[in-house]
């Protein structure tokens, strides 16, 4: 991925994470739980796109997203469970060095994803998610939240396509 695109995507995901962190102060426990998950996923996506990488090793990210997936699956919150599972897929389906998330992702990873059919299922799921939130962009009250969900759906699907 060109450095300019990596920085653009990193900035978009950091913006989504910042919006999620702002929602952590809300009075509703469910909103705070979802916001925490959104912040983790957006941060993980920012690290994956960042030209400089991130400080947490791959196993740490895998543990975080395994917990996110199990937590939301147990609560019956399908969209967030699928998001966590997609993050796990991106981290696990492609061969990485032990320090892959501590350094910038490199183009040689593309095309080496295990279970590519599962990857395409995720891509289709996130494409549908992006289409579902698009009408909400017209609503002043929902525009920011819908924009964040759209960025996450398109970004996650796009990164999975890049790995396949």
PDB file of C-alpha atoms in Angstrom:
ATOM      1  CA  UNK A   1       0.000   0.000   0.000  1.00  0.00           C
ATOM      2  CA  UNK A   2       1.424   3.435  -0.830  1.00  0.00           C
ATOM      3  CA  UNK A   3       2.461   5.444   2.227  1.00  0.00           C
ATOM      4  CA  UNK A   4      -0.026   8.260   1.460  1.00  0.00           C
ATOM      5  CA  UNK A   5      -2.911   5.750   1.424  1.00  0.00           C
ATOM      6  CA  UNK A   6      -1.663   4.159   4.637  1.00  0.00           C
ATOM      7  CA  UNK A   7      -1.626   7.558   6.351  1.00  0.00           C
ATOM      8  CA  UNK A   8      -5.071   8.469   4.970  1.00  0.00           C
ATOM      9  CA  UNK A   9      -6.587   5.205   6.232  1.00  0.00           C
ATOM     10  CA  UNK A  10      -4.757   5.532   9.552  1.00  0.00           C
ATOM     11  CA  UNK A  11      -6.230   9.011  10.026  1.00  0.00           C
ATOM     12  CA  UNK A  12      -9.731   7.776   9.161  1.00  0.00           C
ATOM     13  CA  UNK A  13      -9.509   4.902  11.652  1.00  0.00           C
ATOM     14  CA  UNK A  14      -8.033   7.142  14.357  1.00  0.00           C
ATOM     15  CA  UNK A  15     -11.028   9.448  13.812  1.00  0.00           C
ATOM     16  CA  UNK A  16     -13.405   6.514  14.268  1.00  0.00           C
ATOM     17  CA  UNK A  17     -11.529   5.466  17.420  1.00  0.00           C
ATOM     18  CA  UNK A  18     -11.702   9.020  18.795  1.00  0.00           C
ATOM     19  CA  UNK A  19     -15.462   9.116  18.208  1.00  0.00           C
ATOM     20  CA  UNK A  20     -15.806   5.780  20.017  1.00  0.00           C
ATOM     21  CA  UNK A  21     -13.703   6.995  22.951  1.00  0.00           C
ATOM     22  CA  UNK A  22     -15.947  10.071  23.248  1.00  0.00           C
ATOM     23  CA  UNK A  23     -18.960   7.734  23.518  1.00  0.00           C
ATOM     24  CA  UNK A  24     -17.359   5.936  26.485  1.00  0.00           C
ATOM     25  CA  UNK A  25     -18.592   8.743  28.737  1.00  0.00           C
ATOM     26  CA  UNK A  26     -22.235   7.967  27.950  1.00  0.00           C
ATOM     27  CA  UNK A  27     -24.662   6.943  30.697  1.00  0.00           C
ATOM     28  CA  UNK A  28     -25.839   3.699  29.029  1.00  0.00           C
ATOM     29  CA  UNK A  29     -23.755   0.575  29.801  1.00  0.00           C
ATOM     30  CA  UNK A  30     -24.549  -1.035  26.423  1.00  0.00           C
ATOM     31  CA  UNK A  31     -23.413   2.088  24.570  1.00  0.00           C
ATOM     32  CA  UNK A  32     -20.162   2.120  26.572  1.00  0.00           C
ATOM     33  CA  UNK A  33     -19.528  -1.570  25.843  1.00  0.00           C
ATOM     34  CA  UNK A  34     -20.108  -1.114  22.118  1.00  0.00           C
ATOM     35  CA  UNK A  35     -17.983   2.053  22.146  1.00  0.00           C
ATOM     36  CA  UNK A  36     -15.103   0.190  23.788  1.00  0.00           C
ATOM     37  CA  UNK A  37     -15.297  -2.503  21.115  1.00  0.00           C
ATOM     38  CA  UNK A  38     -15.464   0.105  18.353  1.00  0.00           C
ATOM     39  CA  UNK A  39     -12.430   1.892  19.813  1.00  0.00           C
ATOM     40  CA  UNK A  40     -10.427  -1.351  19.912  1.00  0.00           C
ATOM     41  CA  UNK A  41     -11.380  -2.349  16.374  1.00  0.00           C
ATOM     42  CA  UNK A  42     -10.673   1.091  14.938  1.00  0.00           C
ATOM     43  CA  UNK A  43      -7.332   1.228  16.746  1.00  0.00           C
ATOM     44  CA  UNK A  44      -6.427  -2.204  15.385  1.00  0.00           C
ATOM     45  CA  UNK A  45      -7.342  -1.079  11.868  1.00  0.00           C
ATOM     46  CA  UNK A  46      -5.282   2.103  12.279  1.00  0.00           C
ATOM     47  CA  UNK A  47      -2.264   0.031  13.313  1.00  0.00           C
ATOM     48  CA  UNK A  48      -2.741  -2.325  10.360  1.00  0.00           C
ATOM     49  CA  UNK A  49      -2.772   0.619   7.950  1.00  0.00           C
ATOM     50  CA  UNK A  50      -0.116   2.760   9.596  1.00  0.00           C
ATOM     51  CA  UNK A  51       3.150   3.043   7.701  1.00  0.00           C
ATOM     52  CA  UNK A  52       4.981   2.873  11.059  1.00  0.00           C
ATOM     53  CA  UNK A  53       3.061  -0.032  12.642  1.00  0.00           C
ATOM     54  CA  UNK A  54       2.195  -0.334  16.304  1.00  0.00           C
ATOM     55  CA  UNK A  55       3.598  -1.361  19.674  1.00  0.00           C
ATOM     56  CA  UNK A  56       1.476  -4.432  20.526  1.00  0.00           C
ATOM     57  CA  UNK A  57       2.655  -7.819  19.185  1.00  0.00           C
ATOM     58  CA  UNK A  58       0.368  -9.936  17.027  1.00  0.00           C
ATOM     59  CA  UNK A  59      -0.543 -12.375  19.812  1.00  0.00           C
ATOM     60  CA  UNK A  60      -1.751  -9.444  21.906  1.00  0.00           C
ATOM     61  CA  UNK A  61      -4.042  -8.239  19.139  1.00  0.00           C
ATOM     62  CA  UNK A  62      -5.294 -11.781  18.550  1.00  0.00           C
ATOM     63  CA  UNK A  63      -6.156 -12.138  22.236  1.00  0.00           C
ATOM     64  CA  UNK A  64      -7.967  -8.778  22.250  1.00  0.00           C
ATOM     65  CA  UNK A  65     -10.094  -9.643  19.228  1.00  0.00           C
ATOM     66  CA  UNK A  66     -10.793 -13.178  20.421  1.00  0.00           C
ATOM     67  CA  UNK A  67     -12.182 -11.685  23.644  1.00  0.00           C
ATOM     68  CA  UNK A  68     -14.200  -9.096  21.687  1.00  0.00           C
ATOM     69  CA  UNK A  69     -15.645 -11.817  19.443  1.00  0.00           C
ATOM     70  CA  UNK A  70     -16.581 -14.142  22.306  1.00  0.00           C
ATOM     71  CA  UNK A  71     -18.010 -11.292  24.395  1.00  0.00           C
ATOM     72  CA  UNK A  72     -20.339 -10.024  21.666  1.00  0.00           C
ATOM     73  CA  UNK A  73     -21.277 -13.510  20.450  1.00  0.00           C
ATOM     74  CA  UNK A  74     -22.312 -14.408  24.000  1.00  0.00           C
ATOM     75  CA  UNK A  75     -24.411 -11.239  24.173  1.00  0.00           C
ATOM     76  CA  UNK A  76     -26.063 -11.979  20.809  1.00  0.00           C
ATOM     77  CA  UNK A  77     -24.649  -8.840  19.166  1.00  0.00           C
ATOM     78  CA  UNK A  78     -23.941 -10.317  15.763  1.00  0.00           C
ATOM     79  CA  UNK A  79     -22.452  -7.286  13.973  1.00  0.00           C
ATOM     80  CA  UNK A  80     -19.773  -6.706  16.606  1.00  0.00           C
ATOM     81  CA  UNK A  81     -19.010 -10.423  16.896  1.00  0.00           C
ATOM     82  CA  UNK A  82     -18.480 -10.603  13.118  1.00  0.00           C
ATOM     83  CA  UNK A  83     -16.272  -7.503  13.292  1.00  0.00           C
ATOM     84  CA  UNK A  84     -14.091  -9.131  15.941  1.00  0.00           C
ATOM     85  CA  UNK A  85     -13.962 -12.360  13.956  1.00  0.00           C
ATOM     86  CA  UNK A  86     -12.931 -10.455  10.824  1.00  0.00           C
ATOM     87  CA  UNK A  87     -10.117  -8.791  12.766  1.00  0.00           C
ATOM     88  CA  UNK A  88      -8.992 -12.232  13.968  1.00  0.00           C
ATOM     89  CA  UNK A  89      -9.120 -13.484  10.385  1.00  0.00           C
ATOM     90  CA  UNK A  90      -6.891 -10.657   9.156  1.00  0.00           C
ATOM     91  CA  UNK A  91      -4.388 -11.294  11.930  1.00  0.00           C
ATOM     92  CA  UNK A  92      -4.361 -15.081  11.660  1.00  0.00           C
ATOM     93  CA  UNK A  93      -5.049 -16.029   8.032  1.00  0.00           C
ATOM     94  CA  UNK A  94      -1.902 -14.454   6.623  1.00  0.00           C
ATOM     95  CA  UNK A  95       1.592 -15.652   7.510  1.00  0.00           C
ATOM     96  CA  UNK A  96       3.384 -13.008   9.588  1.00  0.00           C
ATOM     97  CA  UNK A  97       6.689 -12.557  11.270  1.00  0.00           C
ATOM     98  CA  UNK A  98       6.563 -12.605  15.098  1.00  0.00           C
ATOM     99  CA  UNK A  99       6.698  -8.796  15.105  1.00  0.00           C
ATOM    100  CA  UNK A 100       4.280  -8.105  12.244  1.00  0.00           C
ATOM    101  CA  UNK A 101       2.043  -5.691  14.143  1.00  0.00           C
ATOM    102  CA  UNK A 102       5.062  -3.944  15.648  1.00  0.00           C
ATOM    103  CA  UNK A 103       6.263  -2.892  12.201  1.00  0.00           C
ATOM    104  CA  UNK A 104       4.481  -1.635   9.122  1.00  0.00           C
ATOM    105  CA  UNK A 105       2.542  -4.219   7.138  1.00  0.00           C
ATOM    106  CA  UNK A 106       4.290  -5.089   3.916  1.00  0.00           C
ATOM    107  CA  UNK A 107       2.886  -5.809   0.424  1.00  0.00           C
ATOM    108  CA  UNK A 108       4.254  -9.385   0.226  1.00  0.00           C
ATOM    109  CA  UNK A 109       1.416 -10.497   2.530  1.00  0.00           C
ATOM    110  CA  UNK A 110      -1.138  -9.973  -0.241  1.00  0.00           C
ATOM    111  CA  UNK A 111      -2.335 -13.164  -1.885  1.00  0.00           C
ATOM    112  CA  UNK A 112      -1.202 -15.487   0.902  1.00  0.00           C
ATOM    113  CA  UNK A 113      -4.390 -15.559   2.997  1.00  0.00           C
ATOM    114  CA  UNK A 114      -5.556 -18.945   4.232  1.00  0.00           C
ATOM    115  CA  UNK A 115      -9.236 -19.772   3.750  1.00  0.00           C
ATOM    116  CA  UNK A 116      -9.801 -17.171   1.019  1.00  0.00           C
ATOM    117  CA  UNK A 117     -13.475 -18.172   0.731  1.00  0.00           C
ATOM    118  CA  UNK A 118     -13.976 -17.044   4.345  1.00  0.00           C
ATOM    119  CA  UNK A 119     -12.224 -13.794   3.467  1.00  0.00           C
ATOM    120  CA  UNK A 120     -14.650 -13.203   0.596  1.00  0.00           C
ATOM    121  CA  UNK A 121     -17.597 -13.935   2.896  1.00  0.00           C
ATOM    122  CA  UNK A 122     -16.311 -11.168   5.200  1.00  0.00           C
ATOM    123  CA  UNK A 123     -15.863  -8.829   2.221  1.00  0.00           C
ATOM    124  CA  UNK A 124     -19.473  -9.434   1.136  1.00  0.00           C
ATOM    125  CA  UNK A 125     -20.724  -8.946   4.704  1.00  0.00           C
ATOM    126  CA  UNK A 126     -18.949  -5.593   5.066  1.00  0.00           C
ATOM    127  CA  UNK A 127     -20.111  -4.456   1.627  1.00  0.00           C
ATOM    128  CA  UNK A 128     -23.706  -5.089   2.737  1.00  0.00           C
ATOM    129  CA  UNK A 129     -22.992  -3.229   6.006  1.00  0.00           C
ATOM    130  CA  UNK A 130     -21.686  -0.216   4.078  1.00  0.00           C
ATOM    131  CA  UNK A 131     -24.801  -0.165   1.876  1.00  0.00           C
ATOM    132  CA  UNK A 132     -27.040  -0.471   4.963  1.00  0.00           C
ATOM    133  CA  UNK A 133     -25.543   2.581   6.681  1.00  0.00           C
ATOM    134  CA  UNK A 134     -25.393   4.768   3.553  1.00  0.00           C
ATOM    135  CA  UNK A 135     -28.978   6.116   3.868  1.00  0.00           C
ATOM    136  CA  UNK A 136     -28.265   7.181   7.467  1.00  0.00           C
ATOM    137  CA  UNK A 137     -25.630   9.626   6.193  1.00  0.00           C
ATOM    138  CA  UNK A 138     -28.492  11.920   5.163  1.00  0.00           C
ATOM    139  CA  UNK A 139     -29.722  12.195   8.764  1.00  0.00           C
ATOM    140  CA  UNK A 140     -28.077  15.009  10.704  1.00  0.00           C
ATOM    141  CA  UNK A 141     -28.571  13.090  13.980  1.00  0.00           C
ATOM    142  CA  UNK A 142     -26.990   9.878  12.660  1.00  0.00           C
ATOM    143  CA  UNK A 143     -24.417  11.197  10.186  1.00  0.00           C
ATOM    144  CA  UNK A 144     -21.292  10.855  12.360  1.00  0.00           C
ATOM    145  CA  UNK A 145     -22.174   7.402  13.724  1.00  0.00           C
ATOM    146  CA  UNK A 146     -23.156   6.162  10.258  1.00  0.00           C
ATOM    147  CA  UNK A 147     -19.976   7.611   8.786  1.00  0.00           C
ATOM    148  CA  UNK A 148     -17.904   5.786  11.400  1.00  0.00           C
ATOM    149  CA  UNK A 149     -19.693   2.495  10.707  1.00  0.00           C
ATOM    150  CA  UNK A 150     -19.225   3.044   6.978  1.00  0.00           C
ATOM    151  CA  UNK A 151     -15.500   3.726   7.374  1.00  0.00           C
ATOM    152  CA  UNK A 152     -15.108   0.569   9.449  1.00  0.00           C
ATOM    153  CA  UNK A 153     -17.129  -1.575   7.008  1.00  0.00           C
ATOM    154  CA  UNK A 154     -15.364  -0.314   3.885  1.00  0.00           C
ATOM    155  CA  UNK A 155     -11.954  -0.282   5.544  1.00  0.00           C
ATOM    156  CA  UNK A 156     -12.233  -3.796   6.963  1.00  0.00           C
ATOM    157  CA  UNK A 157     -13.569  -5.195   3.697  1.00  0.00           C
ATOM    158  CA  UNK A 158     -10.898  -3.338   1.729  1.00  0.00           C
ATOM    159  CA  UNK A 159      -8.049  -4.635   3.873  1.00  0.00           C
ATOM    160  CA  UNK A 160      -9.348  -8.191   3.568  1.00  0.00           C
ATOM    161  CA  UNK A 161      -9.501  -7.799  -0.233  1.00  0.00           C
ATOM    162  CA  UNK A 162      -5.883  -6.596  -0.151  1.00  0.00           C
ATOM    163  CA  UNK A 163      -4.886  -9.745   1.735  1.00  0.00           C
ATOM    164  CA  UNK A 164      -6.669 -12.059  -0.693  1.00  0.00           C
TER     165      UNK A 164
END
